[in-house]
Amino acid sequence: MKNLVLPNSIKENIEGKSFDLDTLGASDSSVYIFDESVLKIEKTGDNANREAEALKWICGKLPVPQVLAFAQENGLNYLLMSKMHGTMACDVLTDDNIDMAVTALADGLKRLWSIDISDCPLDSRLTKRLTQAKYNIENGLVDTDDFEPNTLGENGFTDLDALYDFLETHQPPEDLVFTHGDYCLPNTFTENGKTVGFIDLGKAGIADRWQDIALCVRSLQYNLCDLCALPYDVFLKAKNRLYSLLHMEEDAEKLRYYILLDELF
Ligand SMILES: Nc1ncnc2c1ncn2[C@@H]1O[C@H](COP(=O)(O)OP(=O)(O)O)[C@@H](O)[C@H]1O
Ligand SMILES: [Mg+2]
């Protein structure tokens, strides 16, 4: 942080305070965690620009960080926000408390869906997302290194354009709700089976409810099977519990579609 040149509005809020550098986030952002606040520095771009706007719109409707300062300088966004309390859903899992984590994830989805979208200015519908996806492909912003194993190659699509064409021509009808946009375990804070904090909201907005269910299911599988090395059956049980708490059946087509769409972000 010593060598970082910070905008004045940010600097005056954090000068002299000590911090930890978070390394968990998936994007190329840098996140500095202070005692009571968090500074997220990210390249200026569609989703980064959206995050502060989304936090302001959601404030008062859901537990999200409060924007303390926001600045754009030299191609970077600086978002200083309040720190969320509670335990990240992924850390609850490692405590061997899978049911509790799944209950909290279902609670979070229900809270997102309870928001009235009639005056929501944040559009994340497929037309918008596909335009962004195309931009990402054309500008070399898609990182294929973190793709699911069979998205490309012998059992998948030949290249990014083929994946895009599939997404464009197979758009499922949209059941619109308010969505988080990147509803994975490290982006939710939980306490006793409740979601008490939502973060990383750059893609939040009106979209199909499977946008969030799909990434939640993918994240559950990754955390249980890959990170915790638990058997696949444990993931299946957790997934079925999630559906049962949501009173829903799996929509395999939408599940696959929204996981594929996310590859292009
Ligand atoms: N407001 C916040 N309160 C507490 N922790 C946060 C906050 N914002 C970010 N973090 C921590 O930093 C990590 C990365 O931040 P996030 O906004 O999710 O960025 P990325 O886009 O890199 O995933 C989170 O998983 C969380 O551990
Ligand atoms: Mg994140």
PDB file of C-alpha atoms and ligand atoms in Angstrom:
ATOM      1  CA  MET A   1       0.000   0.000   0.000  1.00  0.00           C
ATOM      2  CA  LYS A   2       3.023   2.271   0.661  1.00  0.00           C
ATOM      3  CA  ASN A   3       3.782   2.456  -3.046  1.00  0.00           C
ATOM      4  CA  LEU A   4       0.161   2.824  -4.066  1.00  0.00           C
ATOM      5  CA  VAL A   5      -0.899   6.211  -5.343  1.00  0.00           C
ATOM      6  CA  LEU A   6      -4.416   6.667  -3.974  1.00  0.00           C
ATOM      7  CA  PRO A   7      -7.021   9.300  -4.857  1.00  0.00           C
ATOM      8  CA  ASN A   8      -7.289  11.920  -2.089  1.00  0.00           C
ATOM      9  CA  SER A   9     -10.879  11.029  -1.159  1.00  0.00           C
ATOM     10  CA  ILE A  10      -9.756   7.461  -0.472  1.00  0.00           C
ATOM     11  CA  LYS A  11      -6.441   8.342   1.153  1.00  0.00           C
ATOM     12  CA  GLU A  12      -7.999  10.599   3.775  1.00  0.00           C
ATOM     13  CA  ASN A  13     -10.214   7.742   4.958  1.00  0.00           C
ATOM     14  CA  ILE A  14      -7.540   5.099   5.428  1.00  0.00           C
ATOM     15  CA  GLU A  15      -4.237   6.867   6.074  1.00  0.00           C
ATOM     16  CA  GLY A  16      -2.267   5.257   8.873  1.00  0.00           C
ATOM     17  CA  LYS A  17      -4.634   2.322   9.306  1.00  0.00           C
ATOM     18  CA  SER A  18      -3.307  -1.237   9.080  1.00  0.00           C
ATOM     19  CA  PHE A  19      -4.800  -3.820   6.730  1.00  0.00           C
ATOM     20  CA  ASP A  20      -4.668  -7.380   5.373  1.00  0.00           C
ATOM     21  CA  LEU A  21      -4.456  -8.101   1.668  1.00  0.00           C
ATOM     22  CA  ASP A  22      -7.201 -10.514   0.587  1.00  0.00           C
ATOM     23  CA  THR A  23      -6.147 -13.110  -1.965  1.00  0.00           C
ATOM     24  CA  LEU A  24      -9.385 -15.071  -2.299  1.00  0.00           C
ATOM     25  CA  GLY A  25     -11.234 -13.007  -4.903  1.00  0.00           C
ATOM     26  CA  ALA A  26     -11.502 -14.457  -8.377  1.00  0.00           C
ATOM     27  CA  SER A  27     -11.166 -11.300 -10.425  1.00  0.00           C
ATOM     28  CA  ASP A  28      -8.043  -9.235 -10.950  1.00  0.00           C
ATOM     29  CA  SER A  29      -9.068  -6.846  -8.198  1.00  0.00           C
ATOM     30  CA  SER A  30      -6.927  -6.035  -5.156  1.00  0.00           C
ATOM     31  CA  VAL A  31      -8.814  -6.039  -1.887  1.00  0.00           C
ATOM     32  CA  TYR A  32      -7.390  -4.438   1.267  1.00  0.00           C
ATOM     33  CA  ILE A  33      -9.182  -5.345   4.492  1.00  0.00           C
ATOM     34  CA  PHE A  34      -9.088  -2.817   7.337  1.00  0.00           C
ATOM     35  CA  ASP A  35     -10.649  -3.210  10.798  1.00  0.00           C
ATOM     36  CA  GLU A  36     -13.954  -1.646   9.788  1.00  0.00           C
ATOM     37  CA  SER A  37     -13.647  -1.015   6.051  1.00  0.00           C
ATOM     38  CA  VAL A  38     -12.535  -2.660   2.820  1.00  0.00           C
ATOM     39  CA  LEU A  39     -10.840  -1.046  -0.181  1.00  0.00           C
ATOM     40  CA  LYS A  40     -11.366  -2.744  -3.537  1.00  0.00           C
ATOM     41  CA  ILE A  41      -9.207  -1.543  -6.423  1.00  0.00           C
ATOM     42  CA  GLU A  42     -10.150  -2.780  -9.851  1.00  0.00           C
ATOM     43  CA  LYS A  43      -9.616  -1.844 -13.492  1.00  0.00           C
ATOM     44  CA  THR A  44     -12.314   0.552 -14.688  1.00  0.00           C
ATOM     45  CA  GLY A  45     -14.856  -1.418 -16.709  1.00  0.00           C
ATOM     46  CA  ASP A  46     -18.522  -2.333 -17.022  1.00  0.00           C
ATOM     47  CA  ASN A  47     -18.886  -4.502 -13.920  1.00  0.00           C
ATOM     48  CA  ALA A  48     -16.456  -2.557 -11.744  1.00  0.00           C
ATOM     49  CA  ASN A  49     -18.342   0.648 -12.544  1.00  0.00           C
ATOM     50  CA  ARG A  50     -21.634  -1.063 -11.745  1.00  0.00           C
ATOM     51  CA  GLU A  51     -20.603  -2.225  -8.280  1.00  0.00           C
ATOM     52  CA  ALA A  52     -20.823   1.135  -6.475  1.00  0.00           C
ATOM     53  CA  GLU A  53     -24.095   1.921  -8.263  1.00  0.00           C
ATOM     54  CA  ALA A  54     -25.528  -1.473  -7.311  1.00  0.00           C
ATOM     55  CA  LEU A  55     -24.462  -1.108  -3.657  1.00  0.00           C
ATOM     56  CA  LYS A  56     -26.234   2.234  -3.454  1.00  0.00           C
ATOM     57  CA  TRP A  57     -29.436   0.890  -5.002  1.00  0.00           C
ATOM     58  CA  ILE A  58     -29.510  -2.228  -2.815  1.00  0.00           C
ATOM     59  CA  CYS A  59     -28.674  -0.317   0.392  1.00  0.00           C
ATOM     60  CA  GLY A  60     -31.670  -0.572   2.758  1.00  0.00           C
ATOM     61  CA  LYS A  61     -33.123  -3.538   0.852  1.00  0.00           C
ATOM     62  CA  LEU A  62     -30.476  -6.151   1.679  1.00  0.00           C
ATOM     63  CA  PRO A  63     -27.431  -6.263   3.957  1.00  0.00           C
ATOM     64  CA  VAL A  64     -24.649  -4.986   1.669  1.00  0.00           C
ATOM     65  CA  PRO A  65     -21.556  -2.872   2.341  1.00  0.00           C
ATOM     66  CA  GLN A  66     -22.140   0.844   2.621  1.00  0.00           C
ATOM     67  CA  VAL A  67     -20.155   2.893   0.070  1.00  0.00           C
ATOM     68  CA  LEU A  68     -17.820   5.137   2.100  1.00  0.00           C
ATOM     69  CA  ALA A  69     -15.955   6.645  -0.862  1.00  0.00           C
ATOM     70  CA  PHE A  70     -15.649   5.943  -4.572  1.00  0.00           C
ATOM     71  CA  ALA A  71     -13.128   7.360  -7.024  1.00  0.00           C
ATOM     72  CA  GLN A  72     -11.909   6.675 -10.563  1.00  0.00           C
ATOM     73  CA  GLU A  73      -8.347   7.605 -11.462  1.00  0.00           C
ATOM     74  CA  ASN A  74      -5.776   6.407 -14.002  1.00  0.00           C
ATOM     75  CA  GLY A  75      -7.980   3.628 -15.349  1.00  0.00           C
ATOM     76  CA  LEU A  76      -8.711   2.234 -11.876  1.00  0.00           C
ATOM     77  CA  ASN A  77     -11.812   2.194  -9.670  1.00  0.00           C
ATOM     78  CA  TYR A  78     -11.316   2.655  -5.923  1.00  0.00           C
ATOM     79  CA  LEU A  79     -14.268   1.503  -3.871  1.00  0.00           C
ATOM     80  CA  LEU A  80     -14.033   2.019  -0.119  1.00  0.00           C
ATOM     81  CA  MET A  81     -16.888   0.281   1.673  1.00  0.00           C
ATOM     82  CA  SER A  82     -17.869  -0.898   5.112  1.00  0.00           C
ATOM     83  CA  LYS A  83     -16.724  -4.344   6.199  1.00  0.00           C
ATOM     84  CA  MET A  84     -19.329  -7.104   6.428  1.00  0.00           C
ATOM     85  CA  HIS A  85     -19.514  -9.275   9.532  1.00  0.00           C
ATOM     86  CA  GLY A  86     -20.394 -12.949   9.765  1.00  0.00           C
ATOM     87  CA  THR A  87     -18.609 -15.912   8.209  1.00  0.00           C
ATOM     88  CA  MET A  88     -18.214 -16.463   4.484  1.00  0.00           C
ATOM     89  CA  ALA A  89     -20.367 -19.394   3.373  1.00  0.00           C
ATOM     90  CA  CYS A  90     -17.242 -21.245   2.170  1.00  0.00           C
ATOM     91  CA  ASP A  91     -15.709 -21.041   5.669  1.00  0.00           C
ATOM     92  CA  VAL A  92     -18.841 -22.493   7.258  1.00  0.00           C
ATOM     93  CA  LEU A  93     -18.398 -25.548   5.006  1.00  0.00           C
ATOM     94  CA  THR A  94     -14.900 -26.267   6.233  1.00  0.00           C
ATOM     95  CA  ASP A  95     -16.335 -26.298   9.752  1.00  0.00           C
ATOM     96  CA  ASP A  96     -18.183 -29.424   8.639  1.00  0.00           C
ATOM     97  CA  ASN A  97     -21.474 -27.657   8.763  1.00  0.00           C
ATOM     98  CA  ILE A  98     -22.808 -28.191   5.286  1.00  0.00           C
ATOM     99  CA  ASP A  99     -26.537 -28.124   6.095  1.00  0.00           C
ATOM    100  CA  MET A 100     -26.186 -24.794   7.862  1.00  0.00           C
ATOM    101  CA  ALA A 101     -24.305 -23.307   4.903  1.00  0.00           C
ATOM    102  CA  VAL A 102     -26.916 -24.557   2.424  1.00  0.00           C
ATOM    103  CA  THR A 103     -29.728 -23.190   4.597  1.00  0.00           C
ATOM    104  CA  ALA A 104     -28.016 -19.795   4.582  1.00  0.00           C
ATOM    105  CA  LEU A 105     -27.506 -19.909   0.805  1.00  0.00           C
ATOM    106  CA  ALA A 106     -31.201 -20.689   0.247  1.00  0.00           C
ATOM    107  CA  ASP A 107     -32.115 -17.885   2.650  1.00  0.00           C
ATOM    108  CA  GLY A 108     -29.915 -15.500   0.639  1.00  0.00           C
ATOM    109  CA  LEU A 109     -31.600 -16.462  -2.643  1.00  0.00           C
ATOM    110  CA  LYS A 110     -35.043 -15.937  -1.148  1.00  0.00           C
ATOM    111  CA  ARG A 111     -34.004 -12.517   0.147  1.00  0.00           C
ATOM    112  CA  LEU A 112     -32.710 -11.540  -3.311  1.00  0.00           C
ATOM    113  CA  TRP A 113     -35.946 -12.690  -4.955  1.00  0.00           C
ATOM    114  CA  SER A 114     -38.063 -10.746  -2.465  1.00  0.00           C
ATOM    115  CA  ILE A 115     -36.807  -7.422  -3.845  1.00  0.00           C
ATOM    116  CA  ASP A 116     -39.282  -5.448  -5.950  1.00  0.00           C
ATOM    117  CA  ILE A 117     -37.678  -5.031  -9.391  1.00  0.00           C
ATOM    118  CA  SER A 118     -40.297  -2.695 -10.853  1.00  0.00           C
ATOM    119  CA  ASP A 119     -38.053   0.385 -10.419  1.00  0.00           C
ATOM    120  CA  CYS A 120     -34.671  -1.387 -10.562  1.00  0.00           C
ATOM    121  CA  PRO A 121     -32.241   0.416 -12.894  1.00  0.00           C
ATOM    122  CA  LEU A 122     -29.786  -2.511 -12.985  1.00  0.00           C
ATOM    123  CA  ASP A 123     -30.354  -4.580 -16.109  1.00  0.00           C
ATOM    124  CA  SER A 124     -28.621  -7.977 -16.238  1.00  0.00           C
ATOM    125  CA  ARG A 125     -30.997  -9.642 -18.695  1.00  0.00           C
ATOM    126  CA  LEU A 126     -29.635 -11.885 -21.412  1.00  0.00           C
ATOM    127  CA  THR A 127     -29.637  -9.234 -24.152  1.00  0.00           C
ATOM    128  CA  LYS A 128     -27.366  -7.102 -21.984  1.00  0.00           C
ATOM    129  CA  ARG A 129     -25.172  -9.970 -20.769  1.00  0.00           C
ATOM    130  CA  LEU A 130     -24.682 -11.361 -24.270  1.00  0.00           C
ATOM    131  CA  THR A 131     -23.601  -7.923 -25.542  1.00  0.00           C
ATOM    132  CA  GLN A 132     -21.062  -7.761 -22.696  1.00  0.00           C
ATOM    133  CA  ALA A 133     -19.958 -11.338 -23.408  1.00  0.00           C
ATOM    134  CA  LYS A 134     -19.308 -10.493 -27.065  1.00  0.00           C
ATOM    135  CA  TYR A 135     -17.320  -7.414 -26.013  1.00  0.00           C
ATOM    136  CA  ASN A 136     -15.261  -9.567 -23.635  1.00  0.00           C
ATOM    137  CA  ILE A 137     -14.458 -12.063 -26.414  1.00  0.00           C
ATOM    138  CA  GLU A 138     -13.567  -9.362 -28.933  1.00  0.00           C
ATOM    139  CA  ASN A 139     -11.329  -7.571 -26.463  1.00  0.00           C
ATOM    140  CA  GLY A 140      -9.449 -10.593 -25.133  1.00  0.00           C
ATOM    141  CA  LEU A 141     -11.029 -10.306 -21.686  1.00  0.00           C
ATOM    142  CA  VAL A 142     -12.090 -13.967 -21.380  1.00  0.00           C
ATOM    143  CA  ASP A 143      -9.739 -16.098 -19.283  1.00  0.00           C
ATOM    144  CA  THR A 144     -10.043 -19.687 -20.519  1.00  0.00           C
ATOM    145  CA  ASP A 145      -7.665 -20.924 -17.801  1.00  0.00           C
ATOM    146  CA  ASP A 146     -10.492 -20.927 -15.243  1.00  0.00           C
ATOM    147  CA  PHE A 147     -13.024 -22.654 -17.528  1.00  0.00           C
ATOM    148  CA  GLU A 148     -14.843 -25.789 -16.395  1.00  0.00           C
ATOM    149  CA  PRO A 149     -12.985 -28.829 -17.833  1.00  0.00           C
ATOM    150  CA  ASN A 150     -15.423 -29.629 -20.656  1.00  0.00           C
ATOM    151  CA  THR A 151     -16.468 -26.175 -21.826  1.00  0.00           C
ATOM    152  CA  LEU A 152     -13.962 -26.211 -24.684  1.00  0.00           C
ATOM    153  CA  GLY A 153     -12.256 -29.124 -26.441  1.00  0.00           C
ATOM    154  CA  GLU A 154     -13.255 -32.613 -27.470  1.00  0.00           C
ATOM    155  CA  ASN A 155     -16.412 -32.764 -25.322  1.00  0.00           C
ATOM    156  CA  GLY A 156     -17.254 -29.093 -25.544  1.00  0.00           C
ATOM    157  CA  PHE A 157     -17.237 -26.123 -27.897  1.00  0.00           C
ATOM    158  CA  THR A 158     -14.518 -25.669 -30.507  1.00  0.00           C
ATOM    159  CA  ASP A 159     -13.811 -22.075 -29.487  1.00  0.00           C
ATOM    160  CA  LEU A 160     -15.233 -19.005 -27.769  1.00  0.00           C
ATOM    161  CA  ASP A 161     -17.224 -17.950 -30.842  1.00  0.00           C
ATOM    162  CA  ALA A 162     -18.944 -21.347 -30.955  1.00  0.00           C
ATOM    163  CA  LEU A 163     -19.796 -21.011 -27.252  1.00  0.00           C
ATOM    164  CA  TYR A 164     -21.162 -17.520 -27.858  1.00  0.00           C
ATOM    165  CA  ASP A 165     -23.258 -18.715 -30.838  1.00  0.00           C
ATOM    166  CA  PHE A 166     -24.770 -21.447 -28.669  1.00  0.00           C
ATOM    167  CA  LEU A 167     -25.667 -18.947 -25.939  1.00  0.00           C
ATOM    168  CA  GLU A 168     -27.139 -16.551 -28.467  1.00  0.00           C
ATOM    169  CA  THR A 169     -29.312 -19.182 -30.162  1.00  0.00           C
ATOM    170  CA  HIS A 170     -30.379 -21.102 -27.029  1.00  0.00           C
ATOM    171  CA  GLN A 171     -31.603 -18.281 -24.776  1.00  0.00           C
ATOM    172  CA  PRO A 172     -34.104 -19.801 -22.327  1.00  0.00           C
ATOM    173  CA  PRO A 173     -37.214 -17.767 -21.446  1.00  0.00           C
ATOM    174  CA  GLU A 174     -36.349 -15.517 -18.501  1.00  0.00           C
ATOM    175  CA  ASP A 175     -38.106 -15.749 -15.140  1.00  0.00           C
ATOM    176  CA  LEU A 176     -37.021 -12.322 -13.910  1.00  0.00           C
ATOM    177  CA  VAL A 177     -36.042 -11.538 -10.330  1.00  0.00           C
ATOM    178  CA  PHE A 178     -33.364  -9.471  -8.633  1.00  0.00           C
ATOM    179  CA  THR A 179     -30.102 -11.420  -8.929  1.00  0.00           C
ATOM    180  CA  HIS A 180     -26.722 -11.094  -7.268  1.00  0.00           C
ATOM    181  CA  GLY A 181     -24.942 -12.022 -10.502  1.00  0.00           C
ATOM    182  CA  ASP A 182     -22.007 -13.880  -8.910  1.00  0.00           C
ATOM    183  CA  TYR A 183     -23.697 -15.826  -6.136  1.00  0.00           C
ATOM    184  CA  CYS A 184     -20.791 -18.008  -5.086  1.00  0.00           C
ATOM    185  CA  LEU A 185     -19.851 -18.992  -1.536  1.00  0.00           C
ATOM    186  CA  PRO A 186     -17.060 -16.421  -0.979  1.00  0.00           C
ATOM    187  CA  ASN A 187     -19.493 -13.648  -1.918  1.00  0.00           C
ATOM    188  CA  THR A 188     -21.971 -14.291   0.907  1.00  0.00           C
ATOM    189  CA  PHE A 189     -21.561 -13.833   4.648  1.00  0.00           C
ATOM    190  CA  THR A 190     -23.656 -16.052   6.890  1.00  0.00           C
ATOM    191  CA  GLU A 191     -24.657 -16.476  10.526  1.00  0.00           C
ATOM    192  CA  ASN A 192     -26.748 -19.339  11.966  1.00  0.00           C
ATOM    193  CA  GLY A 193     -28.293 -20.404   8.679  1.00  0.00           C
ATOM    194  CA  LYS A 194     -29.049 -16.835   7.528  1.00  0.00           C
ATOM    195  CA  THR A 195     -27.308 -14.724   4.925  1.00  0.00           C
ATOM    196  CA  VAL A 196     -26.211 -11.563   6.707  1.00  0.00           C
ATOM    197  CA  GLY A 197     -24.099  -9.987   3.963  1.00  0.00           C
ATOM    198  CA  PHE A 198     -23.832  -9.925   0.177  1.00  0.00           C
ATOM    199  CA  ILE A 199     -20.668  -8.608  -1.498  1.00  0.00           C
ATOM    200  CA  ASP A 200     -19.116  -8.398  -4.989  1.00  0.00           C
ATOM    201  CA  LEU A 201     -22.226  -7.029  -6.655  1.00  0.00           C
ATOM    202  CA  GLY A 202     -20.825  -5.732  -9.950  1.00  0.00           C
ATOM    203  CA  LYS A 203     -23.109  -8.027 -11.944  1.00  0.00           C
ATOM    204  CA  ALA A 204     -26.215  -7.595  -9.791  1.00  0.00           C
ATOM    205  CA  GLY A 205     -29.497  -6.729 -11.442  1.00  0.00           C
ATOM    206  CA  ILE A 206     -32.649  -8.036 -13.069  1.00  0.00           C
ATOM    207  CA  ALA A 207     -32.105 -11.501 -14.576  1.00  0.00           C
ATOM    208  CA  ASP A 208     -33.428 -15.045 -14.526  1.00  0.00           C
ATOM    209  CA  ARG A 209     -33.396 -16.667 -11.081  1.00  0.00           C
ATOM    210  CA  TRP A 210     -31.186 -19.481 -12.416  1.00  0.00           C
ATOM    211  CA  GLN A 211     -28.353 -16.983 -12.887  1.00  0.00           C
ATOM    212  CA  ASP A 212     -27.840 -17.189  -9.121  1.00  0.00           C
ATOM    213  CA  ILE A 213     -28.917 -20.797  -8.522  1.00  0.00           C
ATOM    214  CA  ALA A 214     -26.519 -22.056 -11.203  1.00  0.00           C
ATOM    215  CA  LEU A 215     -23.447 -20.278  -9.850  1.00  0.00           C
ATOM    216  CA  CYS A 216     -24.406 -21.271  -6.310  1.00  0.00           C
ATOM    217  CA  VAL A 217     -24.575 -24.942  -7.332  1.00  0.00           C
ATOM    218  CA  ARG A 218     -21.262 -24.694  -9.220  1.00  0.00           C
ATOM    219  CA  SER A 219     -19.638 -23.053  -6.216  1.00  0.00           C
ATOM    220  CA  LEU A 220     -21.041 -25.681  -3.829  1.00  0.00           C
ATOM    221  CA  GLN A 221     -19.536 -28.426  -5.978  1.00  0.00           C
ATOM    222  CA  TYR A 222     -16.180 -26.645  -6.208  1.00  0.00           C
ATOM    223  CA  ASN A 223     -15.992 -26.022  -2.469  1.00  0.00           C
ATOM    224  CA  LEU A 224     -17.172 -29.476  -1.386  1.00  0.00           C
ATOM    225  CA  CYS A 225     -15.483 -31.706  -3.966  1.00  0.00           C
ATOM    226  CA  ASP A 226     -12.406 -29.735  -5.045  1.00  0.00           C
ATOM    227  CA  LEU A 227     -11.468 -27.711  -1.978  1.00  0.00           C
ATOM    228  CA  CYS A 228     -12.730 -29.992   0.818  1.00  0.00           C
ATOM    229  CA  ALA A 229     -12.104 -33.239  -1.172  1.00  0.00           C
ATOM    230  CA  LEU A 230     -15.509 -34.638  -0.121  1.00  0.00           C
ATOM    231  CA  PRO A 231     -17.264 -37.326  -2.197  1.00  0.00           C
ATOM    232  CA  TYR A 232     -19.561 -36.276  -5.077  1.00  0.00           C
ATOM    233  CA  ASP A 233     -22.533 -37.716  -3.148  1.00  0.00           C
ATOM    234  CA  VAL A 234     -22.052 -35.100  -0.459  1.00  0.00           C
ATOM    235  CA  PHE A 235     -22.410 -32.413  -3.121  1.00  0.00           C
ATOM    236  CA  LEU A 236     -25.521 -34.110  -4.586  1.00  0.00           C
ATOM    237  CA  LYS A 237     -27.124 -34.190  -1.156  1.00  0.00           C
ATOM    238  CA  ALA A 238     -26.312 -30.516  -0.575  1.00  0.00           C
ATOM    239  CA  LYS A 239     -27.665 -29.575  -4.003  1.00  0.00           C
ATOM    240  CA  ASN A 240     -30.924 -31.456  -3.423  1.00  0.00           C
ATOM    241  CA  ARG A 241     -31.295 -29.829  -0.041  1.00  0.00           C
ATOM    242  CA  LEU A 242     -30.879 -26.423  -1.681  1.00  0.00           C
ATOM    243  CA  TYR A 243     -33.612 -27.199  -4.246  1.00  0.00           C
ATOM    244  CA  SER A 244     -35.883 -28.534  -1.541  1.00  0.00           C
ATOM    245  CA  LEU A 245     -35.474 -25.372   0.579  1.00  0.00           C
ATOM    246  CA  LEU A 246     -36.258 -23.312  -2.520  1.00  0.00           C
ATOM    247  CA  HIS A 247     -39.247 -25.565  -3.351  1.00  0.00           C
ATOM    248  CA  MET A 248     -37.827 -26.046  -6.826  1.00  0.00           C
ATOM    249  CA  GLU A 249     -36.769 -28.851  -9.124  1.00  0.00           C
ATOM    250  CA  GLU A 250     -33.553 -28.745 -11.087  1.00  0.00           C
ATOM    251  CA  ASP A 251     -33.866 -27.069 -14.487  1.00  0.00           C
ATOM    252  CA  ALA A 252     -30.908 -28.815 -16.113  1.00  0.00           C
ATOM    253  CA  GLU A 253     -31.033 -26.688 -19.236  1.00  0.00           C
ATOM    254  CA  LYS A 254     -30.902 -23.361 -17.371  1.00  0.00           C
ATOM    255  CA  LEU A 255     -28.317 -24.707 -14.926  1.00  0.00           C
ATOM    256  CA  ARG A 256     -25.991 -25.520 -17.825  1.00  0.00           C
ATOM    257  CA  TYR A 257     -26.827 -22.317 -19.736  1.00  0.00           C
ATOM    258  CA  TYR A 258     -25.982 -19.930 -16.895  1.00  0.00           C
ATOM    259  CA  ILE A 259     -22.768 -21.762 -16.009  1.00  0.00           C
ATOM    260  CA  LEU A 260     -21.710 -21.559 -19.675  1.00  0.00           C
ATOM    261  CA  LEU A 261     -22.646 -17.868 -19.836  1.00  0.00           C
ATOM    262  CA  ASP A 262     -20.469 -17.139 -16.823  1.00  0.00           C
ATOM    263  CA  GLU A 263     -17.417 -18.545 -18.617  1.00  0.00           C
ATOM    264  CA  LEU A 264     -17.399 -15.421 -20.792  1.00  0.00           C
ATOM    265  CA  PHE A 265     -16.995 -13.079 -17.763  1.00  0.00           C
TER     266      PHE A 265
HETATM  267  N1  LIG B   1     -17.189  -5.419   2.253  1.00  0.00           N
HETATM  268  C1  LIG B   1     -16.469  -6.506   2.563  1.00  0.00           C
HETATM  269  N2  LIG B   1     -16.485  -6.983   3.831  1.00  0.00           N
HETATM  270  C2  LIG B   1     -15.742  -8.061   4.189  1.00  0.00           C
HETATM  271  N3  LIG B   1     -14.949  -8.740   3.323  1.00  0.00           N
HETATM  272  C3  LIG B   1     -14.891  -8.313   2.041  1.00  0.00           C
HETATM  273  C4  LIG B   1     -15.640  -7.184   1.599  1.00  0.00           C
HETATM  274  N4  LIG B   1     -15.391  -7.001   0.282  1.00  0.00           N
HETATM  275  C5  LIG B   1     -14.510  -7.951  -0.068  1.00  0.00           C
HETATM  276  N5  LIG B   1     -14.200  -8.752   0.985  1.00  0.00           N
HETATM  277  C6  LIG B   1     -13.289  -9.918   0.979  1.00  0.00           C
HETATM  278  O1  LIG B   1     -12.486  -9.874  -0.194  1.00  0.00           O
HETATM  279  C7  LIG B   1     -12.787 -10.971  -1.068  1.00  0.00           C
HETATM  280  C8  LIG B   1     -12.739 -10.491  -2.499  1.00  0.00           C
HETATM  281  O2  LIG B   1     -13.641  -9.405  -2.681  1.00  0.00           O
HETATM  282  P1  LIG B   1     -14.705  -9.410  -3.828  1.00  0.00           P
HETATM  283  O3  LIG B   1     -15.469  -8.128  -3.798  1.00  0.00           O
HETATM  284  O4  LIG B   1     -15.489 -10.670  -3.744  1.00  0.00           O
HETATM  285  O5  LIG B   1     -13.768  -9.358  -5.120  1.00  0.00           O
HETATM  286  P2  LIG B   1     -13.533 -10.350  -6.351  1.00  0.00           P
HETATM  287  O6  LIG B   1     -14.252  -9.694  -7.464  1.00  0.00           O
HETATM  288  O7  LIG B   1     -12.053 -10.330  -6.495  1.00  0.00           O
HETATM  289  O8  LIG B   1     -14.091 -11.711  -6.005  1.00  0.00           O
HETATM  290  C9  LIG B   1     -14.140 -11.483  -0.600  1.00  0.00           C
HETATM  291  O9  LIG B   1     -14.349 -12.843  -0.901  1.00  0.00           O
HETATM  292  C10 LIG B   1     -14.055 -11.226   0.913  1.00  0.00           C
HETATM  293  O10 LIG B   1     -13.280 -12.215   1.538  1.00  0.00           O
HETATM  294 MG    MG B   2     -15.786 -12.281  -4.977  1.00  0.00          MG
END
